[in-house]
Short mmCIF file of C-alpha atoms in Angstrom, two decimals:
data_model
loop_
_atom_site.label_atom_id
_atom_site.label_comp_id
_atom_site.label_asym_id
_atom_site.label_seq_id
_atom_site.Cartn_x
_atom_site.Cartn_y
_atom_site.Cartn_z
CA MET N 1 74.48 86.51 98.18
CA LYS N 2 77.87 87.87 97.13
CA THR N 3 80.54 85.44 95.95
CA GLU N 4 84.10 85.99 94.73
CA ALA N 5 82.91 85.43 91.15
CA ILE N 6 80.18 88.06 91.49
CA GLU N 7 82.66 90.56 92.96
CA ASP N 8 85.14 89.87 90.14
CA TYR N 9 82.49 90.48 87.51
CA LEU N 10 81.29 93.72 89.07
CA LYS N 11 84.83 94.98 89.55
CA ASN N 12 85.80 94.29 85.94
CA ILE N 13 82.61 95.85 84.61
CA TYR N 14 83.33 99.00 86.62
CA LEU N 15 87.00 99.24 85.60
CA SER N 16 86.25 98.58 81.92
CA GLY N 17 83.48 101.17 81.91
CA ARG N 18 85.71 103.77 83.56
CA SER N 19 88.23 103.41 80.73
CA GLY N 20 85.54 104.47 78.26
CA THR N 21 85.05 101.00 76.85
CA LYS N 22 81.59 99.67 76.05
CA VAL N 23 81.41 96.53 78.17
CA SER N 24 80.27 93.48 76.21
CA LEU N 25 80.00 89.76 76.93
CA THR N 26 83.01 89.19 74.68
CA LEU N 27 85.13 91.75 76.52
CA LEU N 28 84.30 90.26 79.91
CA ALA N 29 85.02 86.74 78.67
CA LYS N 30 88.48 87.89 77.56
CA LYS N 31 89.22 89.79 80.77
CA LEU N 32 88.03 87.02 83.08
CA GLU N 33 89.41 84.22 80.88
CA VAL N 34 86.15 82.29 80.79
CA LYS N 35 83.85 81.09 78.01
CA PRO N 36 81.28 83.55 76.60
CA ALA N 37 78.47 81.18 77.58
CA SER N 38 79.57 81.40 81.22
CA VAL N 39 79.59 85.20 81.04
CA SER N 40 76.11 85.25 79.53
CA GLY N 41 74.78 83.11 82.35
CA MET N 42 76.40 85.23 85.04
CA ILE N 43 75.15 88.51 83.54
CA LYS N 44 71.60 87.16 83.53
CA ARG N 45 72.08 86.20 87.18
CA LEU N 46 73.40 89.66 88.02
CA GLU N 47 70.46 91.26 86.22
CA GLY N 48 68.13 89.18 88.35
CA MET N 49 69.94 90.46 91.44
CA ASN N 50 69.52 94.06 90.19
CA LEU N 51 73.30 94.54 90.08
CA VAL N 52 73.70 95.17 86.34
CA LYS N 53 71.71 96.22 83.28
CA ASN N 54 72.48 94.97 79.78
CA SER N 55 71.34 96.27 76.41
CA LYS N 56 72.73 96.50 72.87
CA LYS N 57 72.84 100.29 73.13
CA THR N 58 74.67 100.71 76.44
CA GLY N 59 76.38 97.37 76.85
CA ILE N 60 76.68 96.05 80.40
CA ILE N 61 76.45 98.75 83.06
CA LEU N 62 76.26 98.62 86.84
CA THR N 63 73.26 99.64 88.87
CA ASP N 64 73.86 101.74 91.98
CA ALA N 65 73.89 98.55 94.06
CA GLY N 66 76.35 96.89 91.70
CA GLU N 67 78.66 99.90 91.68
CA LYS N 68 78.68 100.01 95.48
CA ILE N 69 79.96 96.42 95.63
CA ALA N 70 82.50 97.03 92.86
CA LEU N 71 83.94 100.09 94.62
CA GLU N 72 84.19 98.19 97.90
CA VAL N 73 86.23 95.43 96.25
CA ILE N 74 88.45 97.95 94.45
CA ARG N 75 88.99 99.81 97.74
CA HIS N 76 90.09 96.55 99.37
CA HIS N 77 92.41 95.71 96.48
CA ARG N 78 94.18 99.05 96.40
CA LEU N 79 94.51 99.32 100.17
CA ILE N 80 96.07 95.86 100.22
CA GLU N 81 98.53 96.82 97.49
CA SER N 82 99.45 99.93 99.48
CA PHE N 83 99.89 97.88 102.64
CA LEU N 84 102.12 95.32 100.93
CA VAL N 85 104.38 98.03 99.49
CA GLU N 86 104.46 100.49 102.40
CA ALA N 87 104.39 98.14 105.40
CA LEU N 88 106.01 94.98 104.07
CA GLY N 89 108.31 96.37 101.40
CA VAL N 90 106.97 94.15 98.63
CA PRO N 91 108.01 95.48 95.18
CA TRP N 92 105.18 97.30 93.40
CA ASN N 93 105.29 94.85 90.49
CA GLU N 94 104.53 91.87 92.77
CA VAL N 95 101.49 93.04 94.73
CA HIS N 96 98.62 92.76 92.24
CA GLU N 97 98.28 88.99 92.26
CA GLN N 98 98.26 88.81 96.05
CA ALA N 99 95.73 91.64 96.32
CA GLU N 100 93.47 89.76 93.88
CA LYS N 101 93.21 86.99 96.47
CA TRP N 102 92.95 89.08 99.63
CA GLU N 103 90.42 91.61 98.31
CA HIS N 104 87.56 89.15 98.84
CA MET N 105 88.49 88.32 102.42
CA LEU N 106 89.17 91.73 103.95
CA SER N 107 86.71 92.68 106.70
CA GLU N 108 85.65 96.28 107.25
CA LYS N 109 87.43 96.27 110.61
CA ILE N 110 90.77 95.25 109.10
CA GLU N 111 90.17 97.57 106.15
CA ASP N 112 89.83 100.51 108.55
CA ARG N 113 92.95 99.46 110.49
CA ILE N 114 95.01 99.32 107.31
CA ASP N 115 93.62 102.65 106.12
CA GLN N 116 94.46 104.31 109.44
CA MET N 117 97.92 102.76 109.68
CA LEU N 118 98.83 104.01 106.20
CA GLY N 119 97.59 107.53 106.95
CA TYR N 120 94.44 107.32 104.84
CA PRO N 121 96.08 107.14 101.39
CA THR N 122 94.15 108.49 98.40
CA HIS N 123 96.05 106.49 95.76
CA ASP N 124 97.71 103.09 95.60
CA PRO N 125 101.39 102.45 94.67
CA HIS N 126 100.54 102.55 90.95
CA GLY N 127 98.74 105.88 91.30
CA ASP N 128 95.21 104.47 90.97
CA PRO N 129 92.65 106.25 93.20
CA ILE N 130 91.46 104.41 96.30
CA PRO N 131 87.66 104.70 96.63
CA LYS N 132 86.56 106.11 99.98
CA ARG N 133 84.22 104.25 102.30
CA ASP N 134 81.35 106.50 101.15
CA GLY N 135 81.90 105.45 97.52
CA SER N 136 83.48 108.68 96.29
CA VAL N 137 86.60 108.32 94.16
CA PRO N 138 89.50 110.82 94.08
CA GLU N 139 90.07 112.45 90.70
CA THR N 140 92.91 111.23 88.53
CA SER N 141 94.50 112.20 85.23
CA ASP N 142 93.48 110.63 81.93
CA THR N 143 96.28 112.18 79.83
CA PRO N 144 98.62 109.47 78.47
CA LEU N 145 102.33 110.23 78.23
CA ASN N 146 102.47 109.37 74.52
CA THR N 147 100.25 112.39 73.65
CA LEU N 148 102.80 114.94 74.89
CA LYS N 149 105.29 116.86 72.75
CA ALA N 150 108.88 118.00 73.18
CA GLY N 151 109.21 120.71 75.84
CA ASP N 152 106.19 119.62 77.86
CA VAL N 153 106.74 119.21 81.59
CA GLY N 154 104.56 117.36 84.03
CA LYS N 155 104.12 114.79 86.74
CA ILE N 156 103.38 111.09 86.51
CA GLU N 157 100.04 110.26 88.12
CA ARG N 158 99.37 106.57 87.53
CA ILE N 159 100.44 103.47 85.65
CA ASN N 160 97.56 101.70 83.95
CA ASP N 161 99.11 98.25 83.78
CA GLN N 162 99.47 95.34 86.20
CA ASN N 163 101.95 93.33 84.13
CA PRO N 164 104.85 92.60 86.54
CA GLU N 165 107.51 92.82 83.81
CA ILE N 166 106.26 96.18 82.52
CA LEU N 167 106.02 97.58 86.06
CA GLU N 168 109.55 96.38 86.82
CA TYR N 169 110.79 98.05 83.62
CA ILE N 170 109.01 101.34 84.40
CA GLY N 171 110.36 101.23 87.96
CA LYS N 172 113.94 100.78 86.72
CA LEU N 173 113.49 103.96 84.69
CA GLY N 174 112.39 105.77 87.86
CA LEU N 175 108.96 106.60 86.44
CA TYR N 176 106.95 106.21 89.62
CA PRO N 177 103.80 108.18 90.45
CA GLN N 178 104.52 111.76 91.60
CA THR N 179 107.79 111.82 89.61
CA ARG N 180 108.30 115.03 87.64
CA PHE N 181 109.67 114.96 84.09
CA ARG N 182 110.35 116.99 80.98
CA ILE N 183 109.89 115.72 77.42
CA LEU N 184 113.16 116.14 75.55
CA GLU N 185 112.29 114.57 72.23
CA VAL N 186 109.59 112.55 70.52
CA GLY N 187 110.82 110.19 67.79
CA PRO N 188 109.82 110.95 64.19
CA LEU N 189 107.45 107.99 64.15
CA ASN N 190 106.48 108.44 67.81
CA ASP N 191 108.31 105.19 68.47
CA LEU N 192 110.51 106.51 71.31
CA ILE N 193 110.08 109.31 73.79
CA SER N 194 113.10 110.84 75.53
CA LEU N 195 112.49 112.29 79.00
CA GLU N 196 114.52 114.13 81.58
CA VAL N 197 113.83 112.69 85.03
CA GLY N 198 115.85 114.46 87.69
CA ASP N 199 119.41 114.44 86.37
CA GLU N 200 118.81 111.40 84.20
CA LYS N 201 117.76 111.01 80.59
CA VAL N 202 115.58 107.99 79.88
CA GLN N 203 113.86 106.67 76.78
CA ILE N 204 110.58 104.83 76.69
CA GLY N 205 108.68 103.07 73.92
CA LEU N 206 105.30 104.17 72.63
CA GLU N 207 103.41 101.11 73.87
CA VAL N 208 104.63 101.60 77.42
CA ALA N 209 104.09 105.37 77.28
CA ARG N 210 100.41 104.76 76.52
CA ARG N 211 100.07 103.09 79.91
CA ILE N 212 101.51 106.05 81.84
CA PHE N 213 99.04 108.82 82.72
CA VAL N 214 100.28 112.28 83.66
CA THR N 215 99.32 115.82 84.55
CA VAL N 216 100.91 118.55 82.44
CA GLY N 217 102.41 121.73 83.83
#
């Protein structure tokens, strides 16, 4: 039987794996802010439910059944974030925490109503892809802004950070998904990147630039 804890584990395993990280007990303990012993017990439980597999070689990976649940929860989360921003006008840096709560309670009927009302969005306000009901996931860019050089032009695709302060800062710079830009200058130590966004020139630090994924061209 699914519980909120099970859904949270499966979601975090999926998201960590998608970032190219080998998912370990230690990593999950850090992400979920629980003791490693608790993680070990839950992973054994999930293995018994045929939702995950765990080995030293692969780390913790989802089975097809586990991935299906993870994608359903992620779909709920990102649709809720989209609803809060588009329908209620909640700032994009304030929606993550609320979506964390609502994602476990959303019925398929309400999920479909939200999806239809929003015009079947493919990405949430931060640019993250919204899984479809059939489990397919729209493609997204994995090119971080900090890897670009002066003269490159492109478009912001997604912000890989849920920290409200960082999102507020990025928003004040006007660096929202679908925003076009041109790299003007990269600092000698790659500490600052200068961009042209519309008629404005903005500067952004390396650590924040790593969290911004773009398409080039």
